[in-house]
PDB file of N, CA and C in Angstrom:
ATOM      1  N   UNK A   1       0.838  -1.206   0.210  1.00  0.00           N
ATOM      2  CA  UNK A   1      -0.318  -0.173   0.100  1.00  0.00           C
ATOM      3  C   UNK A   1       0.942   1.333   0.190  1.00  0.00           C
ATOM      4  N   UNK A   2       2.204   0.970   0.765  1.00  0.00           N
ATOM      5  CA  UNK A   2       2.933   2.569   1.059  1.00  0.00           C
ATOM      6  C   UNK A   2       3.215   3.394  -0.617  1.00  0.00           C
ATOM      7  N   UNK A   3       3.490   2.320  -1.494  1.00  0.00           N
ATOM      8  CA  UNK A   3       4.121   2.255  -3.008  1.00  0.00           C
ATOM      9  C   UNK A   3       3.138   3.213  -3.546  1.00  0.00           C
ATOM     10  N   UNK A   4       1.359   2.431  -3.458  1.00  0.00           N
ATOM     11  CA  UNK A   4       0.543   3.311  -4.128  1.00  0.00           C
ATOM     12  C   UNK A   4       0.430   4.524  -3.122  1.00  0.00           C
ATOM     13  N   UNK A   5       0.361   5.091  -2.112  1.00  0.00           N
ATOM     14  CA  UNK A   5      -0.109   6.104  -1.634  1.00  0.00           C
ATOM     15  C   UNK A   5       1.078   7.214  -2.385  1.00  0.00           C
ATOM     16  N   UNK A   6       2.517   6.530  -2.597  1.00  0.00           N
ATOM     17  CA  UNK A   6       3.310   7.301  -2.445  1.00  0.00           C
ATOM     18  C   UNK A   6       3.501   7.979  -4.566  1.00  0.00           C
ATOM     19  N   UNK A   7       2.989   7.148  -4.933  1.00  0.00           N
ATOM     20  CA  UNK A   7       2.989   7.464  -6.174  1.00  0.00           C
ATOM     21  C   UNK A   7       1.453   8.197  -6.844  1.00  0.00           C
ATOM     22  N   UNK A   8       0.297   8.020  -5.685  1.00  0.00           N
ATOM     23  CA  UNK A   8      -0.469   8.652  -5.917  1.00  0.00           C
ATOM     24  C   UNK A   8      -0.564  10.267  -5.089  1.00  0.00           C
ATOM     25  N   UNK A   9       0.534  10.340  -3.580  1.00  0.00           N
ATOM     26  CA  UNK A   9       1.088  11.892  -3.772  1.00  0.00           C
ATOM     27  C   UNK A   9       1.477  12.376  -4.220  1.00  0.00           C
ATOM     28  N   UNK A  10       2.600  11.787  -4.929  1.00  0.00           N
ATOM     29  CA  UNK A  10       3.954  12.235  -5.981  1.00  0.00           C
ATOM     30  C   UNK A  10       2.617  13.651  -7.220  1.00  0.00           C
ATOM     31  N   UNK A  11       1.483  12.570  -7.295  1.00  0.00           N
ATOM     32  CA  UNK A  11       0.328  13.305  -8.539  1.00  0.00           C
ATOM     33  C   UNK A  11      -0.475  14.237  -8.213  1.00  0.00           C
ATOM     34  N   UNK A  12      -0.069  14.520  -6.409  1.00  0.00           N
ATOM     35  CA  UNK A  12      -1.266  15.583  -6.309  1.00  0.00           C
ATOM     36  C   UNK A  12      -0.783  16.906  -6.632  1.00  0.00           C
ATOM     37  N   UNK A  13       0.264  17.507  -7.056  1.00  0.00           N
ATOM     38  CA  UNK A  13       1.154  18.867  -7.293  1.00  0.00           C
ATOM     39  C   UNK A  13       1.112  18.894  -8.732  1.00  0.00           C
ATOM     40  N   UNK A  14      -0.103  19.775  -9.609  1.00  0.00           N
ATOM     41  CA  UNK A  14       0.107  20.197 -10.666  1.00  0.00           C
ATOM     42  C   UNK A  14       1.209  20.310 -11.241  1.00  0.00           C
ATOM     43  N   UNK A  15       2.569  21.157  -9.852  1.00  0.00           N
ATOM     44  CA  UNK A  15       3.102  21.006 -11.009  1.00  0.00           C
ATOM     45  C   UNK A  15       4.140  19.953 -11.446  1.00  0.00           C
ATOM     46  N   UNK A  16       4.260  19.285 -10.719  1.00  0.00           N
ATOM     47  CA  UNK A  16       4.192  17.243 -10.794  1.00  0.00           C
ATOM     48  C   UNK A  16       3.663  16.555 -11.849  1.00  0.00           C
ATOM     49  N   UNK A  17       2.806  17.065 -11.884  1.00  0.00           N
ATOM     50  CA  UNK A  17       2.030  16.785 -13.576  1.00  0.00           C
ATOM     51  C   UNK A  17       1.803  17.473 -14.152  1.00  0.00           C
ATOM     52  N   UNK A  18       2.597  18.674 -14.312  1.00  0.00           N
ATOM     53  CA  UNK A  18       2.910  19.408 -15.490  1.00  0.00           C
ATOM     54  C   UNK A  18       4.124  18.529 -16.042  1.00  0.00           C
ATOM     55  N   UNK A  19       4.845  18.213 -15.381  1.00  0.00           N
ATOM     56  CA  UNK A  19       6.562  17.638 -15.110  1.00  0.00           C
ATOM     57  C   UNK A  19       6.614  16.021 -15.668  1.00  0.00           C
ATOM     58  N   UNK A  20       5.255  15.917 -15.737  1.00  0.00           N
ATOM     59  CA  UNK A  20       5.068  14.391 -15.984  1.00  0.00           C
ATOM     60  C   UNK A  20       5.133  14.936 -17.864  1.00  0.00           C
ATOM     61  N   UNK A  21       3.807  15.470 -18.097  1.00  0.00           N
ATOM     62  CA  UNK A  21       4.157  15.689 -19.348  1.00  0.00           C
ATOM     63  C   UNK A  21       4.626  16.315 -20.361  1.00  0.00           C
ATOM     64  N   UNK A  22       4.808  17.382 -19.655  1.00  0.00           N
ATOM     65  CA  UNK A  22       6.477  17.835 -20.486  1.00  0.00           C
ATOM     66  C   UNK A  22       7.821  16.103 -20.970  1.00  0.00           C
ATOM     67  N   UNK A  23       7.930  15.709 -19.860  1.00  0.00           N
ATOM     68  CA  UNK A  23       8.632  14.613 -20.223  1.00  0.00           C
ATOM     69  C   UNK A  23       8.120  13.830 -21.163  1.00  0.00           C
ATOM     70  N   UNK A  24       7.139  13.508 -21.206  1.00  0.00           N
ATOM     71  CA  UNK A  24       6.734  13.006 -22.540  1.00  0.00           C
ATOM     72  C   UNK A  24       7.358  13.181 -23.859  1.00  0.00           C
ATOM     73  N   UNK A  25       7.627  14.558 -23.951  1.00  0.00           N
ATOM     74  CA  UNK A  25       7.611  15.177 -25.206  1.00  0.00           C
ATOM     75  C   UNK A  25       9.764  15.223 -24.955  1.00  0.00           C
ATOM     76  N   UNK A  26      10.415  15.245 -23.850  1.00  0.00           N
ATOM     77  CA  UNK A  26      12.205  14.736 -23.767  1.00  0.00           C
ATOM     78  C   UNK A  26      12.584  14.649 -22.744  1.00  0.00           C
ATOM     79  N   UNK A  27      13.666  14.334 -22.697  1.00  0.00           N
ATOM     80  CA  UNK A  27      14.170  14.357 -21.352  1.00  0.00           C
ATOM     81  C   UNK A  27      14.695  15.785 -21.440  1.00  0.00           C
ATOM     82  N   UNK A  28      14.601  16.190 -19.925  1.00  0.00           N
ATOM     83  CA  UNK A  28      14.887  17.461 -19.691  1.00  0.00           C
ATOM     84  C   UNK A  28      15.756  17.828 -18.127  1.00  0.00           C
ATOM     85  N   UNK A  29      16.754  18.997 -18.248  1.00  0.00           N
ATOM     86  CA  UNK A  29      17.293  18.689 -17.414  1.00  0.00           C
ATOM     87  C   UNK A  29      16.508  19.481 -16.251  1.00  0.00           C
ATOM     88  N   UNK A  30      16.909  20.245 -15.201  1.00  0.00           N
ATOM     89  CA  UNK A  30      16.272  20.250 -14.099  1.00  0.00           C
ATOM     90  C   UNK A  30      16.161  22.250 -14.816  1.00  0.00           C
ATOM     91  N   UNK A  31      17.077  22.859 -15.077  1.00  0.00           N
ATOM     92  CA  UNK A  31      16.870  24.488 -15.851  1.00  0.00           C
ATOM     93  C   UNK A  31      16.117  24.504 -16.928  1.00  0.00           C
ATOM     94  N   UNK A  32      15.511  23.290 -17.593  1.00  0.00           N
ATOM     95  CA  UNK A  32      14.876  23.494 -18.612  1.00  0.00           C
ATOM     96  C   UNK A  32      13.426  23.683 -18.023  1.00  0.00           C
ATOM     97  N   UNK A  33      13.256  22.553 -17.110  1.00  0.00           N
ATOM     98  CA  UNK A  33      11.786  22.312 -16.179  1.00  0.00           C
ATOM     99  C   UNK A  33      11.851  23.509 -15.598  1.00  0.00           C
ATOM    100  N   UNK A  34      12.271  23.904 -14.369  1.00  0.00           N
ATOM    101  CA  UNK A  34      12.363  25.494 -13.751  1.00  0.00           C
ATOM    102  C   UNK A  34      11.770  26.776 -15.098  1.00  0.00           C
ATOM    103  N   UNK A  35      12.510  26.370 -16.034  1.00  0.00           N
ATOM    104  CA  UNK A  35      11.901  27.282 -17.223  1.00  0.00           C
ATOM    105  C   UNK A  35      10.819  27.470 -17.290  1.00  0.00           C
ATOM    106  N   UNK A  36      10.704  26.401 -17.876  1.00  0.00           N
ATOM    107  CA  UNK A  36       9.493  26.059 -18.751  1.00  0.00           C
ATOM    108  C   UNK A  36       7.730  26.684 -17.674  1.00  0.00           C
ATOM    109  N   UNK A  37       8.179  26.082 -16.243  1.00  0.00           N
ATOM    110  CA  UNK A  37       7.252  26.384 -15.103  1.00  0.00           C
ATOM    111  C   UNK A  37       7.548  27.585 -14.712  1.00  0.00           C
ATOM    112  N   UNK A  38       8.139  27.983 -14.294  1.00  0.00           N
ATOM    113  CA  UNK A  38       8.360  29.707 -14.190  1.00  0.00           C
ATOM    114  C   UNK A  38       8.443  29.230 -12.442  1.00  0.00           C
ATOM    115  N   UNK A  39       9.460  28.146 -11.886  1.00  0.00           N
ATOM    116  CA  UNK A  39       9.648  28.087 -10.670  1.00  0.00           C
ATOM    117  C   UNK A  39      10.829  28.166 -10.591  1.00  0.00           C
ATOM    118  N   UNK A  40      11.266  28.673  -8.528  1.00  0.00           N
ATOM    119  CA  UNK A  40      12.874  28.353  -8.922  1.00  0.00           C
ATOM    120  C   UNK A  40      13.459  27.093  -8.815  1.00  0.00           C
ATOM    121  N   UNK A  41      15.167  26.825  -8.773  1.00  0.00           N
ATOM    122  CA  UNK A  41      15.597  25.552  -9.402  1.00  0.00           C
ATOM    123  C   UNK A  41      15.159  24.702  -8.089  1.00  0.00           C
ATOM    124  N   UNK A  42      15.225  25.280  -6.957  1.00  0.00           N
ATOM    125  CA  UNK A  42      15.201  24.034  -5.713  1.00  0.00           C
ATOM    126  C   UNK A  42      13.737  23.329  -5.412  1.00  0.00           C
ATOM    127  N   UNK A  43      12.480  24.142  -6.041  1.00  0.00           N
ATOM    128  CA  UNK A  43      11.600  23.931  -6.051  1.00  0.00           C
ATOM    129  C   UNK A  43      11.147  22.657  -7.305  1.00  0.00           C
ATOM    130  N   UNK A  44      11.652  23.184  -8.480  1.00  0.00           N
ATOM    131  CA  UNK A  44      11.869  22.156  -9.649  1.00  0.00           C
ATOM    132  C   UNK A  44      12.351  21.317  -8.968  1.00  0.00           C
ATOM    133  N   UNK A  45      13.398  20.720  -8.223  1.00  0.00           N
ATOM    134  CA  UNK A  45      14.309  19.442  -8.005  1.00  0.00           C
ATOM    135  C   UNK A  45      13.532  18.856  -6.828  1.00  0.00           C
ATOM    136  N   UNK A  46      13.169  19.527  -6.012  1.00  0.00           N
ATOM    137  CA  UNK A  46      12.247  18.936  -4.625  1.00  0.00           C
ATOM    138  C   UNK A  46      10.867  18.294  -5.713  1.00  0.00           C
ATOM    139  N   UNK A  47      10.461  18.675  -6.051  1.00  0.00           N
ATOM    140  CA  UNK A  47       9.483  18.075  -7.113  1.00  0.00           C
ATOM    141  C   UNK A  47       9.961  16.892  -7.416  1.00  0.00           C
ATOM    142  N   UNK A  48      11.154  17.078  -8.491  1.00  0.00           N
ATOM    143  CA  UNK A  48      11.746  15.881  -9.646  1.00  0.00           C
ATOM    144  C   UNK A  48      12.528  14.865  -8.200  1.00  0.00           C
ATOM    145  N   UNK A  49      12.294  15.241  -7.553  1.00  0.00           N
ATOM    146  CA  UNK A  49      12.866  14.048  -6.047  1.00  0.00           C
ATOM    147  C   UNK A  49      11.699  12.952  -5.870  1.00  0.00           C
ATOM    148  N   UNK A  50      10.586  13.841  -5.889  1.00  0.00           N
ATOM    149  CA  UNK A  50       9.796  12.733  -4.904  1.00  0.00           C
ATOM    150  C   UNK A  50       9.366  12.274  -6.654  1.00  0.00           C
ATOM    151  N   UNK A  51       8.692  12.777  -7.643  1.00  0.00           N
ATOM    152  CA  UNK A  51       8.599  12.426  -8.693  1.00  0.00           C
ATOM    153  C   UNK A  51       9.970  10.344  -8.531  1.00  0.00           C
ATOM    154  N   UNK A  52      11.169  11.150  -8.430  1.00  0.00           N
ATOM    155  CA  UNK A  52      11.860  10.031  -8.678  1.00  0.00           C
ATOM    156  C   UNK A  52      11.513   8.793  -7.920  1.00  0.00           C
ATOM    157  N   UNK A  53      11.568   9.361  -6.674  1.00  0.00           N
ATOM    158  CA  UNK A  53      11.441   8.244  -5.518  1.00  0.00           C
ATOM    159  C   UNK A  53      10.422   7.705  -5.881  1.00  0.00           C
ATOM    160  N   UNK A  54       9.168   8.095  -5.998  1.00  0.00           N
ATOM    161  CA  UNK A  54       7.500   7.236  -6.479  1.00  0.00           C
ATOM    162  C   UNK A  54       8.039   5.890  -7.297  1.00  0.00           C
ATOM    163  N   UNK A  55       8.915   6.542  -8.633  1.00  0.00           N
ATOM    164  CA  UNK A  55       9.100   5.508  -9.472  1.00  0.00           C
ATOM    165  C   UNK A  55       8.417   5.985 -10.675  1.00  0.00           C
ATOM    166  N   UNK A  56       8.174   7.182 -10.786  1.00  0.00           N
ATOM    167  CA  UNK A  56       7.599   7.971 -12.146  1.00  0.00           C
ATOM    168  C   UNK A  56       8.863   8.778 -12.778  1.00  0.00           C
ATOM    169  N   UNK A  57       9.689   8.562 -12.687  1.00  0.00           N
ATOM    170  CA  UNK A  57      10.760   9.431 -13.017  1.00  0.00           C
ATOM    171  C   UNK A  57      12.118   8.359 -13.152  1.00  0.00           C
ATOM    172  N   UNK A  58      13.447   8.764 -13.532  1.00  0.00           N
ATOM    173  CA  UNK A  58      14.439   9.128 -13.553  1.00  0.00           C
ATOM    174  C   UNK A  58      15.139   9.831 -13.843  1.00  0.00           C
ATOM    175  N   UNK A  59      16.800   9.763 -13.265  1.00  0.00           N
ATOM    176  CA  UNK A  59      17.567  10.184 -13.403  1.00  0.00           C
ATOM    177  C   UNK A  59      18.498   9.555 -14.361  1.00  0.00           C
ATOM    178  N   UNK A  60      19.665  10.846 -14.922  1.00  0.00           N
ATOM    179  CA  UNK A  60      20.349   9.763 -15.701  1.00  0.00           C
ATOM    180  C   UNK A  60      22.162  10.789 -16.021  1.00  0.00           C
ATOM    181  N   UNK A  61      22.658  10.799 -15.776  1.00  0.00           N
ATOM    182  CA  UNK A  61      24.361  12.085 -16.323  1.00  0.00           C
ATOM    183  C   UNK A  61      24.560  12.233 -17.540  1.00  0.00           C
ATOM    184  N   UNK A  62      24.736  13.035 -18.202  1.00  0.00           N
ATOM    185  CA  UNK A  62      24.833  13.310 -19.692  1.00  0.00           C
ATOM    186  C   UNK A  62      26.442  14.812 -19.124  1.00  0.00           C
ATOM    187  N   UNK A  63      27.305  14.038 -19.047  1.00  0.00           N
ATOM    188  CA  UNK A  63      28.557  14.647 -18.966  1.00  0.00           C
ATOM    189  C   UNK A  63      27.574  15.724 -17.861  1.00  0.00           C
ATOM    190  N   UNK A  64      28.105  17.546 -17.120  1.00  0.00           N
ATOM    191  CA  UNK A  64      27.501  17.809 -16.103  1.00  0.00           C
ATOM    192  C   UNK A  64      25.925  17.703 -16.360  1.00  0.00           C
ATOM    193  N   UNK A  65      25.741  17.526 -16.924  1.00  0.00           N
ATOM    194  CA  UNK A  65      23.794  17.623 -17.358  1.00  0.00           C
ATOM    195  C   UNK A  65      23.701  16.387 -16.335  1.00  0.00           C
ATOM    196  N   UNK A  66      22.455  16.630 -15.385  1.00  0.00           N
ATOM    197  CA  UNK A  66      21.465  15.401 -14.705  1.00  0.00           C
ATOM    198  C   UNK A  66      20.542  15.561 -16.055  1.00  0.00           C
ATOM    199  N   UNK A  67      19.739  14.415 -16.556  1.00  0.00           N
ATOM    200  CA  UNK A  67      18.809  14.537 -16.895  1.00  0.00           C
ATOM    201  C   UNK A  67      17.075  13.917 -16.600  1.00  0.00           C
ATOM    202  N   UNK A  68      16.095  14.309 -16.957  1.00  0.00           N
ATOM    203  CA  UNK A  68      15.120  13.513 -16.082  1.00  0.00           C
ATOM    204  C   UNK A  68      14.174  12.968 -17.425  1.00  0.00           C
ATOM    205  N   UNK A  69      13.516  11.577 -17.026  1.00  0.00           N
ATOM    206  CA  UNK A  69      13.095  10.872 -17.811  1.00  0.00           C
ATOM    207  C   UNK A  69      11.778  10.283 -17.818  1.00  0.00           C
ATOM    208  N   UNK A  70      10.685   9.996 -17.696  1.00  0.00           N
ATOM    209  CA  UNK A  70      10.233   8.728 -17.833  1.00  0.00           C
ATOM    210  C   UNK A  70      10.453   7.858 -17.146  1.00  0.00           C
ATOM    211  N   UNK A  71      10.600   7.407 -16.622  1.00  0.00           N
ATOM    212  CA  UNK A  71      10.528   5.762 -15.884  1.00  0.00           C
ATOM    213  C   UNK A  71       9.809   4.858 -16.650  1.00  0.00           C
ATOM    214  N   UNK A  72      10.325   3.868 -16.523  1.00  0.00           N
ATOM    215  CA  UNK A  72       9.622   3.247 -17.734  1.00  0.00           C
ATOM    216  C   UNK A  72       8.933   2.039 -16.625  1.00  0.00           C
ATOM    217  N   UNK A  73       8.698   2.621 -15.541  1.00  0.00           N
ATOM    218  CA  UNK A  73       7.538   1.691 -14.847  1.00  0.00           C
ATOM    219  C   UNK A  73       8.086   0.811 -14.167  1.00  0.00           C
ATOM    220  N   UNK A  74       9.283  -0.496 -14.429  1.00  0.00           N
ATOM    221  CA  UNK A  74       9.093  -1.188 -13.732  1.00  0.00           C
ATOM    222  C   UNK A  74       9.825  -1.597 -12.067  1.00  0.00           C
ATOM    223  N   UNK A  75       9.473   0.129 -11.624  1.00  0.00           N
ATOM    224  CA  UNK A  75       9.819  -0.472 -10.333  1.00  0.00           C
ATOM    225  C   UNK A  75       8.345  -0.728  -8.893  1.00  0.00           C
ATOM    226  N   UNK A  76       7.115  -0.355  -9.915  1.00  0.00           N
ATOM    227  CA  UNK A  76       5.877  -0.123  -9.302  1.00  0.00           C
ATOM    228  C   UNK A  76       5.263  -0.054 -10.518  1.00  0.00           C
ATOM    229  N   UNK A  77       4.132  -1.204 -10.160  1.00  0.00           N
ATOM    230  CA  UNK A  77       2.814  -1.526 -11.183  1.00  0.00           C
ATOM    231  C   UNK A  77       2.106  -0.520 -10.774  1.00  0.00           C
ATOM    232  N   UNK A  78       1.744   0.201 -10.128  1.00  0.00           N
ATOM    233  CA  UNK A  78       1.106   1.495  -9.857  1.00  0.00           C
ATOM    234  C   UNK A  78       1.857   2.711 -10.651  1.00  0.00           C
ATOM    235  N   UNK A  79       3.189   2.524 -10.867  1.00  0.00           N
ATOM    236  CA  UNK A  79       3.890   4.182 -11.274  1.00  0.00           C
ATOM    237  C   UNK A  79       3.758   3.468 -12.426  1.00  0.00           C
ATOM    238  N   UNK A  80       3.850   2.316 -13.159  1.00  0.00           N
ATOM    239  CA  UNK A  80       3.540   1.860 -14.489  1.00  0.00           C
ATOM    240  C   UNK A  80       2.527   2.167 -15.028  1.00  0.00           C
ATOM    241  N   UNK A  81       1.675   2.051 -14.736  1.00  0.00           N
ATOM    242  CA  UNK A  81      -0.317   2.026 -14.816  1.00  0.00           C
ATOM    243  C   UNK A  81      -0.243   3.724 -14.868  1.00  0.00           C
ATOM    244  N   UNK A  82      -0.166   4.575 -13.824  1.00  0.00           N
ATOM    245  CA  UNK A  82      -0.508   5.704 -13.653  1.00  0.00           C
ATOM    246  C   UNK A  82       0.388   6.870 -14.973  1.00  0.00           C
ATOM    247  N   UNK A  83       2.191   6.105 -15.466  1.00  0.00           N
ATOM    248  CA  UNK A  83       2.571   6.586 -16.835  1.00  0.00           C
ATOM    249  C   UNK A  83       1.912   6.240 -17.411  1.00  0.00           C
ATOM    250  N   UNK A  84       1.396   4.814 -18.158  1.00  0.00           N
ATOM    251  CA  UNK A  84       0.621   4.149 -19.001  1.00  0.00           C
ATOM    252  C   UNK A  84      -0.514   5.757 -19.583  1.00  0.00           C
ATOM    253  N   UNK A  85      -1.153   5.899 -18.393  1.00  0.00           N
ATOM    254  CA  UNK A  85      -2.896   6.828 -18.471  1.00  0.00           C
ATOM    255  C   UNK A  85      -2.252   8.099 -18.676  1.00  0.00           C
ATOM    256  N   UNK A  86      -1.627   8.716 -18.167  1.00  0.00           N
ATOM    257  CA  UNK A  86      -0.692   9.905 -18.336  1.00  0.00           C
ATOM    258  C   UNK A  86      -0.782  10.102 -19.957  1.00  0.00           C
ATOM    259  N   UNK A  87      -0.473   9.166 -20.362  1.00  0.00           N
ATOM    260  CA  UNK A  87       0.507   9.411 -21.679  1.00  0.00           C
ATOM    261  C   UNK A  87      -0.658   9.830 -22.362  1.00  0.00           C
ATOM    262  N   UNK A  88      -2.289   9.540 -22.384  1.00  0.00           N
ATOM    263  CA  UNK A  88      -3.653  10.092 -23.102  1.00  0.00           C
ATOM    264  C   UNK A  88      -4.031  10.999 -22.161  1.00  0.00           C
ATOM    265  N   UNK A  89      -4.128  10.933 -20.830  1.00  0.00           N
ATOM    266  CA  UNK A  89      -5.107  11.986 -19.862  1.00  0.00           C
ATOM    267  C   UNK A  89      -4.312  13.464 -20.239  1.00  0.00           C
ATOM    268  N   UNK A  90      -4.915  14.609 -20.612  1.00  0.00           N
ATOM    269  CA  UNK A  90      -5.079  16.272 -19.928  1.00  0.00           C
ATOM    270  C   UNK A  90      -3.898  16.768 -21.454  1.00  0.00           C
ATOM    271  N   UNK A  91      -3.912  15.861 -22.478  1.00  0.00           N
ATOM    272  CA  UNK A  91      -3.698  16.736 -23.574  1.00  0.00           C
ATOM    273  C   UNK A  91      -3.682  17.918 -24.008  1.00  0.00           C
ATOM    274  N   UNK A  92      -5.630  18.167 -24.048  1.00  0.00           N
ATOM    275  CA  UNK A  92      -6.493  18.690 -24.342  1.00  0.00           C
ATOM    276  C   UNK A  92      -5.865  20.047 -23.640  1.00  0.00           C
ATOM    277  N   UNK A  93      -5.641  19.897 -22.459  1.00  0.00           N
ATOM    278  CA  UNK A  93      -5.720  20.737 -21.047  1.00  0.00           C
ATOM    279  C   UNK A  93      -4.916  22.117 -21.829  1.00  0.00           C
ATOM    280  N   UNK A  94      -5.493  23.011 -21.449  1.00  0.00           N
ATOM    281  CA  UNK A  94      -4.885  24.826 -21.713  1.00  0.00           C
ATOM    282  C   UNK A  94      -3.305  24.648 -21.350  1.00  0.00           C
ATOM    283  N   UNK A  95      -2.936  24.632 -20.053  1.00  0.00           N
ATOM    284  CA  UNK A  95      -1.574  24.452 -19.656  1.00  0.00           C
ATOM    285  C   UNK A  95      -1.078  23.726 -20.185  1.00  0.00           C
ATOM    286  N   UNK A  96      -1.305  22.453 -20.774  1.00  0.00           N
ATOM    287  CA  UNK A  96      -0.996  21.860 -21.030  1.00  0.00           C
ATOM    288  C   UNK A  96      -0.405  21.598 -22.516  1.00  0.00           C
ATOM    289  N   UNK A  97      -1.335  22.190 -22.907  1.00  0.00           N
ATOM    290  CA  UNK A  97      -0.777  22.960 -24.940  1.00  0.00           C
ATOM    291  C   UNK A  97       0.165  23.952 -24.854  1.00  0.00           C
ATOM    292  N   UNK A  98       0.315  24.646 -23.925  1.00  0.00           N
ATOM    293  CA  UNK A  98       0.821  25.905 -23.751  1.00  0.00           C
ATOM    294  C   UNK A  98       1.956  25.357 -23.391  1.00  0.00           C
ATOM    295  N   UNK A  99       2.681  24.435 -22.446  1.00  0.00           N
ATOM    296  CA  UNK A  99       4.029  23.888 -22.067  1.00  0.00           C
ATOM    297  C   UNK A  99       4.434  23.376 -22.911  1.00  0.00           C
ATOM    298  N   UNK A 100       3.197  22.335 -23.775  1.00  0.00           N
ATOM    299  CA  UNK A 100       4.238  21.961 -25.460  1.00  0.00           C
ATOM    300  C   UNK A 100       4.728  22.524 -26.307  1.00  0.00           C
ATOM    301  N   UNK A 101       3.718  24.101 -26.200  1.00  0.00           N
ATOM    302  CA  UNK A 101       4.085  24.359 -27.868  1.00  0.00           C
ATOM    303  C   UNK A 101       5.745  25.089 -27.209  1.00  0.00           C
ATOM    304  N   UNK A 102       6.098  25.420 -25.960  1.00  0.00           N
ATOM    305  CA  UNK A 102       6.963  26.292 -25.182  1.00  0.00           C
ATOM    306  C   UNK A 102       8.677  26.316 -25.575  1.00  0.00           C
ATOM    307  N   UNK A 103       8.382  24.883 -25.206  1.00  0.00           N
ATOM    308  CA  UNK A 103       9.283  23.744 -24.990  1.00  0.00           C
ATOM    309  C   UNK A 103      10.004  23.341 -26.116  1.00  0.00           C
ATOM    310  N   UNK A 104       9.897  23.596 -27.443  1.00  0.00           N
ATOM    311  CA  UNK A 104      11.213  23.996 -28.447  1.00  0.00           C
ATOM    312  C   UNK A 104      12.196  24.534 -28.448  1.00  0.00           C
ATOM    313  N   UNK A 105      11.280  26.039 -27.293  1.00  0.00           N
ATOM    314  CA  UNK A 105      12.432  26.675 -27.618  1.00  0.00           C
ATOM    315  C   UNK A 105      12.560  27.392 -26.586  1.00  0.00           C
ATOM    316  N   UNK A 106      13.124  26.351 -25.035  1.00  0.00           N
ATOM    317  CA  UNK A 106      13.886  26.285 -24.213  1.00  0.00           C
ATOM    318  C   UNK A 106      14.992  25.338 -24.451  1.00  0.00           C
ATOM    319  N   UNK A 107      15.965  26.049 -24.095  1.00  0.00           N
ATOM    320  CA  UNK A 107      17.599  25.085 -24.109  1.00  0.00           C
ATOM    321  C   UNK A 107      18.155  25.401 -23.879  1.00  0.00           C
ATOM    322  N   UNK A 108      18.839  24.582 -22.785  1.00  0.00           N
ATOM    323  CA  UNK A 108      19.772  24.025 -21.362  1.00  0.00           C
ATOM    324  C   UNK A 108      21.039  25.409 -21.835  1.00  0.00           C
ATOM    325  N   UNK A 109      21.081  25.765 -22.782  1.00  0.00           N
ATOM    326  CA  UNK A 109      22.190  25.983 -23.489  1.00  0.00           C
ATOM    327  C   UNK A 109      22.207  28.204 -23.371  1.00  0.00           C
ATOM    328  N   UNK A 110      21.275  28.045 -23.472  1.00  0.00           N
ATOM    329  CA  UNK A 110      20.906  29.280 -23.992  1.00  0.00           C
ATOM    330  C   UNK A 110      20.483  29.967 -22.351  1.00  0.00           C
ATOM    331  N   UNK A 111      19.765  28.682 -21.824  1.00  0.00           N
ATOM    332  CA  UNK A 111      19.557  28.983 -20.340  1.00  0.00           C
ATOM    333  C   UNK A 111      20.731  29.577 -19.285  1.00  0.00           C
ATOM    334  N   UNK A 112      21.621  28.429 -19.525  1.00  0.00           N
ATOM    335  CA  UNK A 112      22.908  28.981 -18.330  1.00  0.00           C
ATOM    336  C   UNK A 112      23.342  30.298 -19.343  1.00  0.00           C
ATOM    337  N   UNK A 113      23.307  30.467 -20.462  1.00  0.00           N
ATOM    338  CA  UNK A 113      23.822  31.488 -20.961  1.00  0.00           C
ATOM    339  C   UNK A 113      23.478  32.696 -20.315  1.00  0.00           C
ATOM    340  N   UNK A 114      22.280  32.700 -19.962  1.00  0.00           N
ATOM    341  CA  UNK A 114      21.967  34.033 -18.978  1.00  0.00           C
ATOM    342  C   UNK A 114      22.601  34.801 -17.758  1.00  0.00           C
TER     343      UNK A 114
END
């Protein structure tokens, strides 16, 4: 039951749901996620840690960058089910549509150069 509750709690925050929807598009680093959502980097990192602990997101290193992507769901049947369903849910929500439109224009190299 603990694993189920952890997944449900992870999905109880709108910014975390938005992060999952963005990660459906492509792997992202924290700076790209914070830029897209307009939140502090520490807040984005905290949310990503919760998503990772619940088995919804995984992180991997690429040189100096830590990238985040959707997990494959192998860690928990609850996370696997939610990842699968979220691929089809909320795509027509205006906030999600707007985020997905902005993502191609958000690049970590431009952000770091600011």
